[in-house]
Short mmCIF file of C-alpha atoms and ligand atoms in Angstrom, two decimals:
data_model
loop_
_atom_site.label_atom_id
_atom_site.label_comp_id
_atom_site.label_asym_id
_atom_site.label_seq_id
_atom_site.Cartn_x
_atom_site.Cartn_y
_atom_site.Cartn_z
CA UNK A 1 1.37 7.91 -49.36
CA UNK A 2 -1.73 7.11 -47.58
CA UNK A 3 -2.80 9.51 -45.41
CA UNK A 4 -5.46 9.10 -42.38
CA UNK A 5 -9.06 9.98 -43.86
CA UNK A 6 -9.41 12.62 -40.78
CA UNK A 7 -6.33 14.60 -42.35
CA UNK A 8 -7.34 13.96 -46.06
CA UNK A 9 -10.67 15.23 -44.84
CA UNK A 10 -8.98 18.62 -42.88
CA UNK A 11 -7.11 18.81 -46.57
CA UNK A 12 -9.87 18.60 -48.25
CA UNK A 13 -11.75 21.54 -46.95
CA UNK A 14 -8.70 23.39 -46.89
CA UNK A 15 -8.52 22.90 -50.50
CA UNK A 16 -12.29 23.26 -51.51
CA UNK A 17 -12.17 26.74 -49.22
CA UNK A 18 -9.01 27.88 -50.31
CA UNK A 19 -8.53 26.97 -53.67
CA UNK A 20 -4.52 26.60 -53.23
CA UNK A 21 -1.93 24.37 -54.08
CA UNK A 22 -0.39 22.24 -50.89
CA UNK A 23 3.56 21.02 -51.11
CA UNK A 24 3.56 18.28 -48.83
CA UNK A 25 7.14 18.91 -47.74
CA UNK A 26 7.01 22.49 -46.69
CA UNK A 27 7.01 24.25 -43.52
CA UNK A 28 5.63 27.22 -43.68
CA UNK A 29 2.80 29.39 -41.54
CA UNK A 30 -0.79 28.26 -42.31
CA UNK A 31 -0.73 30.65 -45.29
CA UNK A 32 2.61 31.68 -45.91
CA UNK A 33 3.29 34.63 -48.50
CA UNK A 34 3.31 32.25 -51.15
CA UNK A 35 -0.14 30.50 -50.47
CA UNK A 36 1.35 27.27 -49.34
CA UNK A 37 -0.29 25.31 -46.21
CA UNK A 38 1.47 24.14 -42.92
CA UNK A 39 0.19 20.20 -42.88
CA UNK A 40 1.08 20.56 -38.93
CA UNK A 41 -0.61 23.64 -38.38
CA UNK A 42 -3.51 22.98 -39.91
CA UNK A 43 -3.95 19.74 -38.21
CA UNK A 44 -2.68 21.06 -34.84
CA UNK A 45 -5.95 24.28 -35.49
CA UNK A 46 -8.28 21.91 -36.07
CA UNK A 47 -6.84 19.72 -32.58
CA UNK A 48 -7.16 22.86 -30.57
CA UNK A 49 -10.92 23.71 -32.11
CA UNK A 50 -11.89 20.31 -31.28
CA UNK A 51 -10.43 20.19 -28.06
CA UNK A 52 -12.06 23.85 -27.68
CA UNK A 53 -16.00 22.28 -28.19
CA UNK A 54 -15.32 18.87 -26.92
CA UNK A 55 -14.62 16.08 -29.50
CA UNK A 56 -11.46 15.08 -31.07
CA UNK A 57 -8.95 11.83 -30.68
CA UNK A 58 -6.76 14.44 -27.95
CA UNK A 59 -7.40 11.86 -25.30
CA UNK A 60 -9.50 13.23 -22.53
CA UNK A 61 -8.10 12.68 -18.99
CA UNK A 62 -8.61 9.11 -18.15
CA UNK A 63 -11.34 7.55 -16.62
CA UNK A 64 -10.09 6.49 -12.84
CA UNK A 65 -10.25 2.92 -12.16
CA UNK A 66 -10.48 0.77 -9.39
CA UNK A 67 -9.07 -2.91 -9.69
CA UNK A 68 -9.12 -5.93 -6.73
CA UNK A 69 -5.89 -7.44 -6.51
CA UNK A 70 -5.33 -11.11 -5.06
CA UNK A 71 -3.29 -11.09 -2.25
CA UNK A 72 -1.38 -14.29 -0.88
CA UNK A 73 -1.04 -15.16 2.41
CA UNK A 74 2.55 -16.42 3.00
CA UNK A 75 3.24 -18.27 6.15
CA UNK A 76 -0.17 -18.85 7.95
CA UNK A 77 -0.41 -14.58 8.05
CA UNK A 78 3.15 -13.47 8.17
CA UNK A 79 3.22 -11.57 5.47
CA UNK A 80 0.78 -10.49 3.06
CA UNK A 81 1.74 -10.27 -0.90
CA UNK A 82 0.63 -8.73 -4.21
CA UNK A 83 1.98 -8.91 -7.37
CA UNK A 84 3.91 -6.93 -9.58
CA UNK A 85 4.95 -6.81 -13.09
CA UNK A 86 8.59 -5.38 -13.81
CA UNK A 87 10.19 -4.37 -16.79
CA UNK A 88 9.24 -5.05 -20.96
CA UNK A 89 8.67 -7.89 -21.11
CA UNK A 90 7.13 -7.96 -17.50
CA UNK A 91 8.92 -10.01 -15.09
CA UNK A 92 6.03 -11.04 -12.12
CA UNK A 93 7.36 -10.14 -8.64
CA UNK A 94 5.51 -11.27 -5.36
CA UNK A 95 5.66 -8.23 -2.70
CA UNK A 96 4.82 -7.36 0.55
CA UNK A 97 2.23 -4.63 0.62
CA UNK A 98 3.43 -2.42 2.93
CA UNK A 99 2.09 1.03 4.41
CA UNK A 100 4.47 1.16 6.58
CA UNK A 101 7.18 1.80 3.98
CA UNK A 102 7.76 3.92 0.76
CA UNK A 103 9.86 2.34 -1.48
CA UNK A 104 9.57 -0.19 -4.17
CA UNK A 105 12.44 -2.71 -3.96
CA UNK A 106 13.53 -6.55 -6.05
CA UNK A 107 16.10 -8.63 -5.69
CA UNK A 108 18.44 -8.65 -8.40
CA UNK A 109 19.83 -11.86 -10.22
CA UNK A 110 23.55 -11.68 -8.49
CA UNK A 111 21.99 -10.60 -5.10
CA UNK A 112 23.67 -12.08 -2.03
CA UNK A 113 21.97 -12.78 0.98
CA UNK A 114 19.12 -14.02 -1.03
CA UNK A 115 17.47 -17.90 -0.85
CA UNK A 116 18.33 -19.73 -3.49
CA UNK A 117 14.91 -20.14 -4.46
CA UNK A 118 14.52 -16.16 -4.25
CA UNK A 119 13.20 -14.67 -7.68
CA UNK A 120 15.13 -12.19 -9.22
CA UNK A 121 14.96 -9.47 -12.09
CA UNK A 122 17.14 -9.70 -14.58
CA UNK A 123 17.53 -5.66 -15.84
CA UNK A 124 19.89 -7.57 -19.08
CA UNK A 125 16.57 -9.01 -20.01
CA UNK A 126 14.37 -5.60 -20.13
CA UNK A 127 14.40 -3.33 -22.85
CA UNK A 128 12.60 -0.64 -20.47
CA UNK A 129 15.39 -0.62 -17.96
CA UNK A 130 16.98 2.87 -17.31
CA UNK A 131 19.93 3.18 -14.37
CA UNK A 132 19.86 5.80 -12.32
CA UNK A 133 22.89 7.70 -11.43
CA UNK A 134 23.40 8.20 -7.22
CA UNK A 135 26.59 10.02 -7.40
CA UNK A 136 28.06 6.72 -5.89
CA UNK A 137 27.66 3.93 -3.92
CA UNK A 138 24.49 1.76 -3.09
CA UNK A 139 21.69 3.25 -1.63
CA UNK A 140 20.11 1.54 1.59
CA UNK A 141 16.53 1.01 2.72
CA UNK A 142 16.56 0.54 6.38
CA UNK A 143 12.85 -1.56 7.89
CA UNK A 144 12.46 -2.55 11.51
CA UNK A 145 13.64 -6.07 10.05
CA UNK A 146 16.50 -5.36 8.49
CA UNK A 147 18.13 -3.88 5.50
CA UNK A 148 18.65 -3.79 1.90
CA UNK A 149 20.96 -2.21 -0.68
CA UNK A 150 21.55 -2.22 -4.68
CA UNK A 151 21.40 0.66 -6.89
CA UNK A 152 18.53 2.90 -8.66
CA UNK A 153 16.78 1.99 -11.47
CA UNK A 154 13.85 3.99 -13.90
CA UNK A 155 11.47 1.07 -14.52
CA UNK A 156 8.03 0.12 -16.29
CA UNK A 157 5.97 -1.20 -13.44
CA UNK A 158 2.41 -2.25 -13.27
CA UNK A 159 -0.11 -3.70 -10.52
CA UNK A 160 -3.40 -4.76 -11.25
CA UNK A 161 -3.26 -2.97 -14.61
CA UNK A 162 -1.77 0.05 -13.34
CA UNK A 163 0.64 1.24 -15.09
CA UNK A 164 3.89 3.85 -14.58
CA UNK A 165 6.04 3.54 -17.40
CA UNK A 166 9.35 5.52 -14.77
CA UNK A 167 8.95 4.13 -11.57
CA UNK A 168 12.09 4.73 -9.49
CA UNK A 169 13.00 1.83 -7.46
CA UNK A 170 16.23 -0.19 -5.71
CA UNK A 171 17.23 -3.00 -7.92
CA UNK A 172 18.80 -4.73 -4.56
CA UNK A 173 21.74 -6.79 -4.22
CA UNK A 174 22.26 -7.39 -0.68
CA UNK A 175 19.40 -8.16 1.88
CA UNK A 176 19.93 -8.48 5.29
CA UNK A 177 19.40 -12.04 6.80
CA UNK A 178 15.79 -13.05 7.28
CA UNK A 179 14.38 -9.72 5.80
CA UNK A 180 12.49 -12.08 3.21
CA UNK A 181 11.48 -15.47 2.66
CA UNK A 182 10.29 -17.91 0.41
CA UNK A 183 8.29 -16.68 -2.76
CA UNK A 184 8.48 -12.66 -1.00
CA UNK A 185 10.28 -11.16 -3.91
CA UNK A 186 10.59 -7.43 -2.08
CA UNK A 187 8.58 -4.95 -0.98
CA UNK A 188 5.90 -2.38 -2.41
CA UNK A 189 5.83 0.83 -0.09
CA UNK A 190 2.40 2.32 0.52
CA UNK A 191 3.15 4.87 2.63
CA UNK A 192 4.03 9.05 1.79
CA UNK A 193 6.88 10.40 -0.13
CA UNK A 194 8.49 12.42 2.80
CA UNK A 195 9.58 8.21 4.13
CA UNK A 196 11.46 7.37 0.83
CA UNK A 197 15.43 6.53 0.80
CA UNK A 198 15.34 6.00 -3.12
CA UNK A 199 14.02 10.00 -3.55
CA UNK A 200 11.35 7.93 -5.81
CA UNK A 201 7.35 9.12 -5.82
CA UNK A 202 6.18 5.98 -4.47
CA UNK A 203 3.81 3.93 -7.23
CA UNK A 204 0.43 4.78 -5.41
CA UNK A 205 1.38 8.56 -5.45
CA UNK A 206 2.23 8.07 -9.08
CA UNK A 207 -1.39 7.03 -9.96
CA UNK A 208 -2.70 9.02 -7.82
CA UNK A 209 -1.29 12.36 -9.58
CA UNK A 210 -1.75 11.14 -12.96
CA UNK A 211 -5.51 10.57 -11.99
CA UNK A 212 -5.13 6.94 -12.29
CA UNK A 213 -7.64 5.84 -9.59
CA UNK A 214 -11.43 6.51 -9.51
CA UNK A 215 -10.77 7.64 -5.62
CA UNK A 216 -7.55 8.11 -4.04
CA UNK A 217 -8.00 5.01 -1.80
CA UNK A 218 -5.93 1.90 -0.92
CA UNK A 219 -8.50 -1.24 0.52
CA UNK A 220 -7.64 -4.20 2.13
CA UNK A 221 -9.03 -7.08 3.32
CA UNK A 222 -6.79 -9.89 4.46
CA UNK A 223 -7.52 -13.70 5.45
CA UNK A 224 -6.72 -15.34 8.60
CA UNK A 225 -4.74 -18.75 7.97
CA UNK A 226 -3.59 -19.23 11.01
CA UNK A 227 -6.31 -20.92 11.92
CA UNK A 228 -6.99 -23.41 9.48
CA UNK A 229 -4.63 -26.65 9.30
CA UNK A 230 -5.22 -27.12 5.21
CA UNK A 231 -3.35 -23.88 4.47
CA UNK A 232 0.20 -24.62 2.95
CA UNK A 233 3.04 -21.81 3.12
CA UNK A 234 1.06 -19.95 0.50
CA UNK A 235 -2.96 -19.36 0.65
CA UNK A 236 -5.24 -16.81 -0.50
CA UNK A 237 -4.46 -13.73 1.59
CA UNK A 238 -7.65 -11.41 0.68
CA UNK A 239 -8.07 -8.72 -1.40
CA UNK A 240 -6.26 -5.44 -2.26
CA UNK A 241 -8.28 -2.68 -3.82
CA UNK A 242 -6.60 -0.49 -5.39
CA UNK A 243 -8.28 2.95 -6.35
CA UNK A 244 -11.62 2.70 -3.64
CA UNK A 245 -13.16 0.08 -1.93
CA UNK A 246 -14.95 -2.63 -2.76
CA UNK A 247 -18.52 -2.86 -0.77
CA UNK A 248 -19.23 -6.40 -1.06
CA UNK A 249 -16.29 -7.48 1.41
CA UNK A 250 -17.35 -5.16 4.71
CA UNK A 251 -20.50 -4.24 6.28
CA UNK A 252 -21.87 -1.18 8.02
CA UNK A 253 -19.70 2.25 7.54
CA UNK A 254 -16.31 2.81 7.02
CA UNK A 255 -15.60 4.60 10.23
CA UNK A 256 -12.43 7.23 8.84
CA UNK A 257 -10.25 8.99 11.20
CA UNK A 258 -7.88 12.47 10.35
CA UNK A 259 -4.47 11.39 9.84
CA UNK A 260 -1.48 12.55 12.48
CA UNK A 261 -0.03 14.71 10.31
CA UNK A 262 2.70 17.55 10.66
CA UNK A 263 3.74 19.77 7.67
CA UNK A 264 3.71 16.37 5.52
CA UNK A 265 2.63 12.98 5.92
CA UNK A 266 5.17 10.14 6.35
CA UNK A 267 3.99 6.60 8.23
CA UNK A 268 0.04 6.43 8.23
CA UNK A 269 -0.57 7.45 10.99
CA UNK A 270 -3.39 7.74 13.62
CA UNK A 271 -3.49 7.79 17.98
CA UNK A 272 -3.93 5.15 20.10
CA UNK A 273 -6.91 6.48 22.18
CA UNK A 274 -8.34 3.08 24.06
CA UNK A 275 -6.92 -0.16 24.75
CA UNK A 276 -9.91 -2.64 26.39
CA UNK A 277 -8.64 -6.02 27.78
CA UNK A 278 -11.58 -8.34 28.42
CA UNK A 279 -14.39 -5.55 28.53
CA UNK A 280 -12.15 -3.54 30.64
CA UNK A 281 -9.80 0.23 29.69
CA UNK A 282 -6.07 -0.59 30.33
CA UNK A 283 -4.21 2.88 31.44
CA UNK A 284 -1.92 3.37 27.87
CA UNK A 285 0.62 6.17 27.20
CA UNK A 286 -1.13 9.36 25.77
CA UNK A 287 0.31 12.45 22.92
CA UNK A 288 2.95 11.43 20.92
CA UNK A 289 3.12 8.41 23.08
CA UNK A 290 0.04 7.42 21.47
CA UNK A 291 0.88 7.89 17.68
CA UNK A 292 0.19 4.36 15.74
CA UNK A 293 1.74 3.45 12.31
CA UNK A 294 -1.02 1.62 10.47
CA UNK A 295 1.36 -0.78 8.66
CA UNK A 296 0.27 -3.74 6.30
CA UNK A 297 3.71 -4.89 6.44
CA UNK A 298 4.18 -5.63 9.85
CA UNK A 299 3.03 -9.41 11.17
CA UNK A 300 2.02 -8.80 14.65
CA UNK A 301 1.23 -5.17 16.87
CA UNK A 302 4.16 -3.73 18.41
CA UNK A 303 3.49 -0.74 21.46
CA UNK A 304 5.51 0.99 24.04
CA UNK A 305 6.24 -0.60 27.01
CA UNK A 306 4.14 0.61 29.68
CA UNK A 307 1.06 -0.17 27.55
CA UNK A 308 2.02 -3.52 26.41
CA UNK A 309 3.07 -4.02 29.73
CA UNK A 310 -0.41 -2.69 31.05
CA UNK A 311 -2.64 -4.98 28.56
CA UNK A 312 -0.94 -8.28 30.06
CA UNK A 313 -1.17 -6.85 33.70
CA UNK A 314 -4.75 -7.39 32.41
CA UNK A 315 -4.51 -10.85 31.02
CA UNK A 316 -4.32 -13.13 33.91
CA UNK A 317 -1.58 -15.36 34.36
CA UNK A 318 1.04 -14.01 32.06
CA UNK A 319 4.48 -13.92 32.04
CA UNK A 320 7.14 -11.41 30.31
CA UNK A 321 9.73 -13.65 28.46
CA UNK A 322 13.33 -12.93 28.61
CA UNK A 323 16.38 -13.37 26.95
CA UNK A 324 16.62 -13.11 22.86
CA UNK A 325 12.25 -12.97 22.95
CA UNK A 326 12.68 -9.76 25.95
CA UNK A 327 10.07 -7.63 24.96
CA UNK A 328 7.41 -10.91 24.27
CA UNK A 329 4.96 -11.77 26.96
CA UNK A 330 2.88 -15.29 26.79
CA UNK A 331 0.00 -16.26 28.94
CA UNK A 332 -1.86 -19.24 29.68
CA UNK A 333 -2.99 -21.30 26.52
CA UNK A 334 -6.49 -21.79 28.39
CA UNK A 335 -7.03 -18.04 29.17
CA UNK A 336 -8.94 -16.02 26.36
CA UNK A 337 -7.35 -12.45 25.98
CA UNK A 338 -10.11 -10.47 24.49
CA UNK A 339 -9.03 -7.20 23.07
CA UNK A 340 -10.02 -4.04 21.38
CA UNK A 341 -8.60 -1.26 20.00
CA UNK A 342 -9.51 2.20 19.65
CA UNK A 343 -8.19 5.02 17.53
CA UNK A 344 -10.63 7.91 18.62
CA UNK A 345 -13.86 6.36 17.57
CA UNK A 346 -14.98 3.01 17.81
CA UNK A 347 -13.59 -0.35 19.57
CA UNK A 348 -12.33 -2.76 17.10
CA UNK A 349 -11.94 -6.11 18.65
CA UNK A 350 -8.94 -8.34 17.79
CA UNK A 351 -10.03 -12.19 17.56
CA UNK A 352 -8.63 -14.27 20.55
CA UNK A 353 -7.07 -16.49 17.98
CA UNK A 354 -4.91 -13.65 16.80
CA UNK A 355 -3.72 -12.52 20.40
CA UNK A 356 -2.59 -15.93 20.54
CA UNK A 357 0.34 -16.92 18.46
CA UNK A 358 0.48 -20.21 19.58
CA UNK A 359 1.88 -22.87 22.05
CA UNK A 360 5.57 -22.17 23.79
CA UNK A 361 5.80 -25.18 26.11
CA UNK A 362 4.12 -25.91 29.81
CA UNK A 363 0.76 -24.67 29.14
CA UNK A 364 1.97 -21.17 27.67
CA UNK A 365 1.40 -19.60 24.84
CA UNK A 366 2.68 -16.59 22.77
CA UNK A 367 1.21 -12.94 22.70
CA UNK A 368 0.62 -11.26 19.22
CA UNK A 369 1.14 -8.04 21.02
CA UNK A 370 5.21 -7.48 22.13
CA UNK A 371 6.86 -4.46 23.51
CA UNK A 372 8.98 -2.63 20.66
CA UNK A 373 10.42 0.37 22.45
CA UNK A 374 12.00 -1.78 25.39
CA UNK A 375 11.88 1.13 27.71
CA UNK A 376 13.37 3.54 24.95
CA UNK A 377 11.92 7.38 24.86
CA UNK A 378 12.84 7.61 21.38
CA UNK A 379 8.86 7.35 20.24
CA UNK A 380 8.03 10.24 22.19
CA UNK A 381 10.11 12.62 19.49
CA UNK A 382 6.92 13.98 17.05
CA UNK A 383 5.89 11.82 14.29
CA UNK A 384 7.93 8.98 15.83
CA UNK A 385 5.17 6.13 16.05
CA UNK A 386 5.04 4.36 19.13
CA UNK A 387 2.32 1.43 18.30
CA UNK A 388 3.08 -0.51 15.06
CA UNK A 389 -0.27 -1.62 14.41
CA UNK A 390 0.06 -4.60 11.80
CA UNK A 391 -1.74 -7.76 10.52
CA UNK A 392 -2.69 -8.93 13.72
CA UNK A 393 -5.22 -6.61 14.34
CA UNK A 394 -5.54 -5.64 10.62
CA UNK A 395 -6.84 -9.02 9.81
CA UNK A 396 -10.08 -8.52 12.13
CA UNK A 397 -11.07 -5.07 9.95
CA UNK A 398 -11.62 -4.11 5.99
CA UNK A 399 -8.85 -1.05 6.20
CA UNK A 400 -9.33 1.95 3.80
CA UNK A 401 -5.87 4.28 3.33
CA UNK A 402 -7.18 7.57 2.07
CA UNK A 403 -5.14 9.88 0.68
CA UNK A 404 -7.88 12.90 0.44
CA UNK A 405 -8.77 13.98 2.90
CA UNK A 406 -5.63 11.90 4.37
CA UNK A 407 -7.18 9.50 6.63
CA UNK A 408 -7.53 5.92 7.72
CA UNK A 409 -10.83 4.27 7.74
CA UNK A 410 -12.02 0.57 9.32
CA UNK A 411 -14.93 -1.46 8.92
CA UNK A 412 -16.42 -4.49 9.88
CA UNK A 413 -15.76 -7.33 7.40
CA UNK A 414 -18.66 -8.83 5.24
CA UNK A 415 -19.40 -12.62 5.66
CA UNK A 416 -18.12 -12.66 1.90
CA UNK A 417 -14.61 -11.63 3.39
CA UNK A 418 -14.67 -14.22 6.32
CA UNK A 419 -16.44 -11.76 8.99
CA UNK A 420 -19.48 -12.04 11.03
CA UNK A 421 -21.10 -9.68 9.20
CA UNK A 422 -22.45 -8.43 11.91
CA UNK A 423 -22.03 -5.05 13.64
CA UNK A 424 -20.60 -5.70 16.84
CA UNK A 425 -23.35 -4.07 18.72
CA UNK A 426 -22.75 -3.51 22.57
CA UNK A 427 -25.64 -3.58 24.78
CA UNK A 428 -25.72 -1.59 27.91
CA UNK A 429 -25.96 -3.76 31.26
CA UNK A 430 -29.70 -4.29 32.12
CA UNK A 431 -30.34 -3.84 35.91
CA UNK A 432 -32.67 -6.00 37.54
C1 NAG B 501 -15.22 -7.31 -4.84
O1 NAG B 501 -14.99 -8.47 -4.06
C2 NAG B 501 -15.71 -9.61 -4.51
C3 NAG B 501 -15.47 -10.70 -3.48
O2 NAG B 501 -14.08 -10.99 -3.37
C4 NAG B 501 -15.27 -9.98 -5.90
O3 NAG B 501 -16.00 -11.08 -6.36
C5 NAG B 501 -15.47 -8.79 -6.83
O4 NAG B 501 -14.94 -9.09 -8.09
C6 NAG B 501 -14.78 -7.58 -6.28
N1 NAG B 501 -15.08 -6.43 -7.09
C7 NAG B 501 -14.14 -5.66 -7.60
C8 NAG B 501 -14.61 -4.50 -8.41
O5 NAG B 501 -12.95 -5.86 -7.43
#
């Protein structure tokens, strides 16, 4: 038997000090009665006194890290992906990044209602795979979108070299229609624990606890596509830090705001304080009215109705549509809607090419800001967001989800990350 030279070394002294004979197989105290020596409890001493002054292979908390993660632009800025690694061996999953969400979610090979081109994990092919029982039943995840169900699985799942070895999440096996598309293989939930419908600690929380990340901070900066008539269904979407933030890709400060809290955190969350259209204040709802989910996941910027309605009173020449788009507005393609937003510090303006989706016939064309409450009260209840602020004004900031102290924080973008790199710097009128 070979043992390792640190033990032979513990024996050694042991021996030299002690003079005593040592029967490998016993279990005894240190020194029992009959002079014998515990192998464990002399090795497990000499842990605890190394542990005591500070050297020893007991591995010291980790080091946090903090890792850039690609992120793919699918569909000229619908949705924005990152991928994930499921199962031993890893199976690689595109997903939505999403902090407007909790939960992690895959299809599952059998899944119906998914494209035929739709990846899927195959749990028969991991040797990590645990089921989780739910008393019965499929659980369902319920998004603005749509729907999806399956059952509960214990998993091994890692992002950018993160790694949690149990990660509760739905192993689904029937998405609504149009929920995803193409090479979106499910969504990774950003948002806080109190949101979840698979009772899972979502993955960021995970690392977070276990001291994973060098700062509790999620970064993004994402590309705009739209624009440019080379990208294909899939481009490069940006970057998703993971862990802090990565300076090279904004400019100036990050500008952080106090998260809309209650007793605990769900959507991130933060209050619509000013709207500008074209250099002017539009009136907007105000209190709970005002409460904005910061949400990765969502495409365009959905508001409640009298201030959507308010910022294309504003926009001259535009038109609420009706019918199955009720709730979309579209203006002239020739008129330049110019506008900010404001959060209870400063005005972030959203470019004019992403307040306009495009043409819809006779000279029109589409809003990226609709109505999503249709005249509904429910977003006044507390905590109920009202705004959906997603990628069409997320695209124009770098975006910085901190969990301590919980708050959201923007910045300008760096020229390195497609932005001006310039502060947006607005001078006062000069009088002649
Ligand atoms: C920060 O972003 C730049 C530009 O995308 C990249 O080259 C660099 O590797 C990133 N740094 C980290 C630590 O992710």
């Amino acid at each position: 038997m070979i043992l390792p030279s640190f033990l032979s070394l513990v024996l050694a002294s042991v021996v030299a000090a002690e003079s005593i004979h040592i029967p490998l197989t016993r279990r005894n105290p240190l020194l029992a009665r009959d002079g014998s020596v515990d192998l464990n409890k002399v090795f497990n001493a000499a842990e605890r006194l190394r542990g005591k002054y500070g050297y020893g292979s007991t591995p010291s908390k980790r080091q946090g890290q903090t890792v850039g993660i690609p992120v793919i632009n699918q569909g000229q800025d619908s949705s924005y992906l990152g991928n994930v690694q499921i199962g031993t061996p890893p199976q690689t999953f595109s997903v939505v990044l999403d902090t407007g969400s909790s939960d992690l979610w895959v299809p599952s090979t059998g899944c119906a209602g998914c494209d035929s081109e739709t990846p899927t994990f195959d749990p028969s092919k991991s040797s990590s795979v645990k089921q989780v029982a739910t008393g019965g039943g499929d659980i369902t995840i319920r998004y603005g979108s749509g729907e999806v169900s399956g059952t509960i699985i214990q998993e091994t799942v890692s992002m950018g070299g993160f790694v949690n070895t149990a990660q509760t999440m739905l192993l689904a096996t029937t998405l609504s229609d149009g929920l995803i598309n193409g090479a979106t293989a499910g969504i990774m939930g950003l948002a806080f624990p109190a949101l979840t419908s698979t009772r899972s600690t979502p993955f960021w929380v995970v690392l977070a606890n276990a001291g994973q990340l060098a700062s509790e901070e999620m970064s993004f900066f994402f590309t705009r596509q739209s624009t440019n008539p080379a990208a294909g269904d899939l481009s490069p979407g940006g970057v998703f830090t993971l862990g802090g933030t990565n300076s090279s890709l904004f400019t100036g400060d990050i500008e952080f705001l106090d998260l809309i809290a209650g007793t605990q955190p769900t959507f991130w969350l933060l209050r619509m304080s000013e709207i500008t259209v074209n250099g002017k204040a539009v009136q907007i709802p105000t209190g709970n009215a005002a409460l904005s989910a910061i949400d990765t996941g969502t495409t365009l910027v959905g508001g409640p109705s009298a201030g959507v309605q308010a910022i294309y009173d504003a926009i001259p020449g535009s038109e609420p549509l009706d019918g199955q788009q009720k709730g979309f507005f579209a203006f002239p393609c020739n008129t330049k809607a110019q506008v900010t937003f404001s959060f209870g510090g400063k005005a972030w303006p959203i470019d004019v090419n992403d307040m306009n989706l495009g043409s819809i016939g006779q000279g029109f064309c589409l809003g990226g800001i609709f109505d999503l409450t249709l005249g509904s009260s429910l977003g006044d209840s507390p905590g109920n967001p009202t705004w959906v602020v997603g990628d069409t004004f997320l695209k124009n900031v770098y975006s910085v989800f901190r969990n301590t102290p919980p708050s959201i924080g923007f910045a300008h973008l760096s020229t390195a990350a497609g932005g001006s790199g310039k502060h947006h710097i607005f001078l006062p009128k000069l009088s002649q």
